[in-house]
């Protein structure tokens, strides 16, 4: 008798589940004003209980319309600090870039690539430690579909005073979008550096997470040429804008507060969703706020 009752109940439950529809999530958003001063706390009053709410403030890096953006007309900026010492102090380190290098750590691959010497656009050490290079913008060299490779080329020759020692203390590469979003590309520690010897294989670039060091030699050192290059940089890459998750299906939210620090006009978006086993529906609620001084 027990089986006769259980089976119909199970069948009824399954049938009810299959008929469940995913409804469009509802949310009403209001504020006491549409104009605030920078530094004020803006309180968003929320009515409705969607499963999930994600908040996009409209500030740089938090724009709903850029949530899927991965390409932009960026400025690709690089800078570094350097030290030269020992031997004859002279300008024998070059900054080189290429857009057709294959990224293979091989002398033939380097020779086959087209390199542009940008040494005259940066400042190298003349003896002082941590000499700043200044910031160099590589946007003019950006070509869609091609990476930009940055390399340092060291050359020196056998002489009485010996050959000098170069150290790249710091290195930074980053993309900055037209709306000021910073996408880090590389540092000394994360640059994926590779060294290639052309001459005098006993002296070479030493790569650590702290610095890049080209060894010096005494007066008996043979002529030398050594390259070191970073991984290729995509000048158009950008991080998608992000929202702030405010609630999920297990929570209830009636208010959200946010502080805008800079004047401007901000398009605020609350992205809401209803999620079930058989589907998902989304909706967006927008408010335009003006922030003044």
Coordinates of C-alpha atoms in Angstrom, one line a residue:
X1 CA 0.0 0.0 0.0
X2 CA 2.8 2.4 0.8
X3 CA 4.2 2.2 -2.8
X4 CA 0.8 3.0 -4.2
X5 CA 0.8 6.4 -2.5
X6 CA 4.5 7.3 -2.9
X7 CA 4.6 6.9 -6.7
X8 CA 1.7 9.4 -7.5
X9 CA 3.2 12.0 -5.2
X10 CA 6.6 11.8 -6.8
X11 CA 5.1 12.1 -10.3
X12 CA 3.0 15.1 -9.2
X13 CA 6.1 16.8 -7.8
X14 CA 8.2 16.3 -11.0
X15 CA 5.3 17.5 -13.2
X16 CA 5.0 20.7 -11.1
X17 CA 8.8 21.4 -11.3
X18 CA 8.8 21.0 -15.1
X19 CA 6.1 23.7 -15.3
X20 CA 8.1 26.2 -13.3
X21 CA 8.8 29.3 -15.3
X22 CA 11.7 31.7 -14.9
X23 CA 10.2 35.1 -14.3
X24 CA 11.8 38.4 -15.2
X25 CA 13.4 39.8 -12.0
X26 CA 11.8 43.0 -10.6
X27 CA 13.6 45.8 -8.8
X28 CA 12.7 49.4 -8.2
X29 CA 15.6 51.8 -7.4
X30 CA 15.2 55.3 -6.0
X31 CA 17.4 58.0 -4.4
X32 CA 16.4 61.1 -2.4
X33 CA 18.0 63.3 -5.2
X34 CA 19.7 63.0 -8.6
X35 CA 22.4 65.5 -7.6
X36 CA 25.0 65.1 -4.9
X37 CA 28.3 66.6 -3.9
X38 CA 31.5 64.7 -4.1
X39 CA 32.1 62.9 -0.8
X40 CA 28.4 62.6 0.0
X41 CA 26.9 59.2 0.8
X42 CA 24.4 58.3 -1.8
X43 CA 21.7 55.9 -0.5
X44 CA 20.0 53.7 -3.1
X45 CA 16.6 52.4 -1.9
X46 CA 15.7 49.0 -3.3
X47 CA 12.3 47.5 -3.6
X48 CA 12.0 43.9 -4.9
X49 CA 13.8 40.7 -4.3
X50 CA 15.6 39.4 -7.4
X51 CA 17.9 36.4 -6.9
X52 CA 21.0 38.4 -7.6
X53 CA 22.0 42.1 -7.7
X54 CA 25.2 43.5 -9.2
X55 CA 26.0 47.2 -8.8
X56 CA 27.8 49.2 -11.4
X57 CA 28.6 52.7 -10.1
X58 CA 29.5 54.3 -13.5
X59 CA 32.9 55.2 -12.3
X60 CA 36.0 54.3 -14.4
X61 CA 36.4 50.5 -14.2
X62 CA 32.8 50.0 -13.1
X63 CA 30.7 50.8 -16.2
X64 CA 28.0 48.3 -17.2
X65 CA 28.5 48.9 -20.9
X66 CA 32.1 47.9 -20.6
X67 CA 31.6 44.7 -18.7
X68 CA 32.6 42.6 -21.7
X69 CA 35.2 45.0 -23.2
X70 CA 38.6 43.4 -23.8
X71 CA 40.0 45.8 -26.4
X72 CA 40.6 49.5 -26.4
X73 CA 42.8 52.3 -28.0
X74 CA 45.2 52.3 -25.1
X75 CA 48.4 54.1 -24.3
X76 CA 51.1 51.5 -23.7
X77 CA 53.4 53.0 -21.2
X78 CA 56.8 51.7 -20.0
X79 CA 59.3 52.9 -17.6
X80 CA 62.4 51.5 -15.8
X81 CA 65.2 52.5 -13.5
X82 CA 68.9 51.6 -14.2
X83 CA 72.4 51.6 -12.8
X84 CA 75.7 51.4 -14.7
X85 CA 79.1 50.9 -12.9
X86 CA 82.6 49.6 -13.3
X87 CA 84.8 49.7 -16.3
X88 CA 84.4 52.6 -18.7
X89 CA 81.1 54.3 -18.0
X90 CA 79.4 55.0 -21.3
X91 CA 76.1 54.6 -23.1
X92 CA 76.3 51.0 -24.3
X93 CA 72.8 49.8 -23.4
X94 CA 70.0 50.3 -25.9
X95 CA 66.2 50.1 -25.6
X96 CA 64.8 48.2 -28.6
X97 CA 61.2 47.4 -29.6
X98 CA 59.7 45.1 -32.4
X99 CA 56.3 44.2 -33.6
X100 CA 57.4 41.3 -35.9
X101 CA 59.7 39.4 -33.5
X102 CA 58.5 35.8 -32.9
X103 CA 59.4 35.7 -29.2
X104 CA 61.8 32.9 -29.7
X105 CA 65.0 33.2 -27.5
X106 CA 67.4 32.6 -30.4
X107 CA 70.0 34.9 -32.0
X108 CA 68.6 34.1 -35.5
X109 CA 65.1 35.0 -34.5
X110 CA 66.3 38.4 -33.1
X111 CA 68.3 39.0 -36.3
X112 CA 65.3 38.2 -38.5
X113 CA 63.1 40.7 -36.7
X114 CA 62.8 44.4 -37.4
X115 CA 63.9 46.4 -34.3
X116 CA 63.4 50.1 -33.6
X117 CA 66.0 51.8 -31.3
X118 CA 64.2 54.1 -28.8
X119 CA 67.3 54.7 -26.6
X120 CA 67.2 58.5 -27.3
X121 CA 63.7 58.7 -25.9
X122 CA 64.6 57.5 -22.4
X123 CA 67.2 58.3 -19.8
X124 CA 69.8 55.7 -18.7
X125 CA 72.1 55.8 -15.7
X126 CA 75.4 57.5 -16.0
X127 CA 76.6 56.2 -12.7
X128 CA 73.7 57.0 -10.3
X129 CA 71.7 54.1 -9.0
X130 CA 68.0 53.8 -9.8
X131 CA 68.1 56.5 -12.5
X132 CA 64.5 56.9 -13.8
X133 CA 64.0 56.4 -17.5
X134 CA 61.0 58.6 -17.7
X135 CA 57.7 57.3 -19.2
X136 CA 57.7 56.2 -22.8
X137 CA 54.4 55.8 -24.7
X138 CA 54.5 53.0 -27.3
X139 CA 51.0 53.7 -28.7
X140 CA 52.4 55.0 -32.0
X141 CA 53.8 51.5 -32.6
X142 CA 50.6 49.6 -31.9
X143 CA 49.2 47.4 -34.7
X144 CA 46.1 45.3 -34.1
X145 CA 46.9 41.6 -34.0
X146 CA 50.6 42.2 -33.2
X147 CA 52.5 42.1 -29.9
X148 CA 55.1 44.7 -29.0
X149 CA 58.3 43.2 -27.7
X150 CA 60.7 45.3 -25.6
X151 CA 64.4 44.4 -25.3
X152 CA 67.6 45.7 -23.9
X153 CA 70.7 45.3 -26.0
X154 CA 74.1 45.4 -24.3
X155 CA 77.3 45.8 -26.3
X156 CA 80.9 46.3 -25.2
X157 CA 84.4 45.5 -26.4
X158 CA 87.8 44.4 -25.0
X159 CA 89.6 47.4 -23.5
X160 CA 92.1 48.3 -20.7
X161 CA 89.4 49.7 -18.4
X162 CA 87.2 46.6 -18.7
X163 CA 83.5 46.3 -19.6
X164 CA 80.8 47.8 -17.4
X165 CA 78.0 46.4 -15.5
X166 CA 74.3 47.3 -16.1
X167 CA 71.4 46.7 -13.8
X168 CA 67.7 47.2 -14.5
X169 CA 66.4 47.7 -11.0
X170 CA 62.7 48.2 -11.9
X171 CA 60.5 47.8 -15.0
X172 CA 56.8 48.6 -15.5
X173 CA 54.6 48.2 -18.6
X174 CA 50.9 49.0 -18.5
X175 CA 48.0 49.9 -20.8
X176 CA 45.9 53.0 -20.0
X177 CA 42.6 53.3 -21.7
X178 CA 41.0 56.5 -22.9
X179 CA 38.8 56.4 -19.7
X180 CA 41.9 55.9 -17.5
X181 CA 41.6 52.2 -16.8
X182 CA 45.0 50.8 -16.0
X183 CA 45.8 47.3 -17.1
X184 CA 49.2 46.1 -15.7
X185 CA 51.3 44.1 -18.3
X186 CA 54.6 43.4 -16.7
X187 CA 57.2 44.2 -14.0
X188 CA 60.8 42.9 -13.5
X189 CA 59.3 39.9 -11.7
X190 CA 56.5 39.2 -14.2
X191 CA 58.0 40.2 -17.5
X192 CA 58.8 36.6 -18.6
X193 CA 62.3 37.8 -19.5
X194 CA 64.6 35.7 -21.7
X195 CA 68.3 36.3 -22.5
X196 CA 70.1 35.7 -25.8
X197 CA 73.9 35.6 -26.2
X198 CA 75.5 36.9 -29.4
X199 CA 79.2 37.1 -28.2
X200 CA 81.3 36.2 -25.2
X201 CA 79.2 33.4 -23.8
X202 CA 80.9 33.6 -20.4
X203 CA 79.2 36.8 -19.6
X204 CA 75.4 37.2 -19.8
X205 CA 72.3 38.7 -18.4
X206 CA 71.3 37.3 -15.0
X207 CA 67.5 37.3 -14.5
X208 CA 65.9 37.4 -11.0
X209 CA 62.5 38.6 -9.8
X210 CA 64.3 41.5 -8.2
X211 CA 66.4 42.8 -11.1
X212 CA 68.1 42.2 -14.5
X213 CA 71.9 42.3 -14.3
X214 CA 74.4 42.3 -17.1
X215 CA 77.8 41.1 -15.8
X216 CA 81.0 43.2 -16.2
X217 CA 84.4 41.9 -17.2
X218 CA 88.0 43.0 -16.6
X219 CA 90.4 44.1 -19.3
X220 CA 90.8 40.6 -20.6
X221 CA 87.1 40.2 -21.4
X222 CA 86.3 39.6 -25.0
X223 CA 83.9 41.7 -27.1
X224 CA 80.4 41.2 -25.9
X225 CA 76.8 41.5 -27.2
X226 CA 73.8 40.3 -25.1
X227 CA 70.1 40.8 -25.5
X228 CA 67.3 40.4 -23.0
X229 CA 63.6 40.7 -23.9
X230 CA 60.2 40.6 -22.2
X231 CA 57.2 38.7 -23.2
X232 CA 55.1 40.3 -25.9
X233 CA 52.7 43.1 -24.9
X234 CA 49.2 43.4 -26.4
X235 CA 48.8 47.2 -26.7
X236 CA 45.0 46.9 -27.1
X237 CA 44.3 44.6 -24.1
X238 CA 42.1 45.9 -21.3
X239 CA 40.5 44.4 -18.2
X240 CA 36.7 44.2 -18.5
X241 CA 34.9 46.6 -16.1
X242 CA 33.6 45.0 -13.0
X243 CA 30.5 45.3 -10.9
X244 CA 30.0 44.8 -7.2
X245 CA 27.9 41.8 -6.2
X246 CA 25.4 43.0 -3.6
X247 CA 23.1 40.0 -3.0
X248 CA 22.4 36.4 -4.0
X249 CA 19.4 34.2 -3.6
X250 CA 19.9 33.6 0.1
X251 CA 19.9 37.3 1.1
X252 CA 17.5 40.3 1.2
X253 CA 18.7 43.8 0.5
X254 CA 16.7 47.0 1.0
X255 CA 19.5 49.6 0.6
X256 CA 22.9 50.2 -0.9
X257 CA 25.2 53.1 -0.1
X258 CA 28.0 54.5 -2.2
X259 CA 30.4 57.5 -2.1
X260 CA 31.4 59.3 -5.3
X261 CA 34.7 61.1 -4.8
X262 CA 34.9 63.0 -8.1
X263 CA 32.5 65.4 -9.8
X264 CA 30.9 64.1 -13.0
X265 CA 27.8 62.5 -14.5
X266 CA 27.5 58.8 -13.6
X267 CA 25.3 56.2 -15.2
X268 CA 24.4 53.8 -12.4
X269 CA 23.2 50.3 -13.3
X270 CA 21.8 47.6 -11.1
X271 CA 22.0 44.3 -13.0
X272 CA 19.5 41.9 -11.6
X273 CA 18.8 38.2 -12.4
X274 CA 16.5 35.3 -11.7
X275 CA 18.1 32.0 -11.9
X276 CA 16.4 28.6 -11.9
X277 CA 17.5 25.1 -12.9
X278 CA 15.8 25.5 -16.3
X279 CA 17.1 29.0 -17.2
X280 CA 17.9 32.6 -16.3
X281 CA 16.5 36.0 -17.0
X282 CA 18.1 39.4 -16.4
X283 CA 17.1 43.0 -16.2
X284 CA 18.8 46.3 -15.6
X285 CA 17.7 49.4 -13.6
X286 CA 19.5 52.7 -14.4
X287 CA 19.8 56.0 -12.7
X288 CA 21.8 59.0 -13.9
X289 CA 23.5 60.9 -11.1
X290 CA 25.2 64.3 -11.2
X291 CA 28.1 64.8 -8.7
X292 CA 29.3 68.3 -8.1
X293 CA 32.1 69.9 -6.2

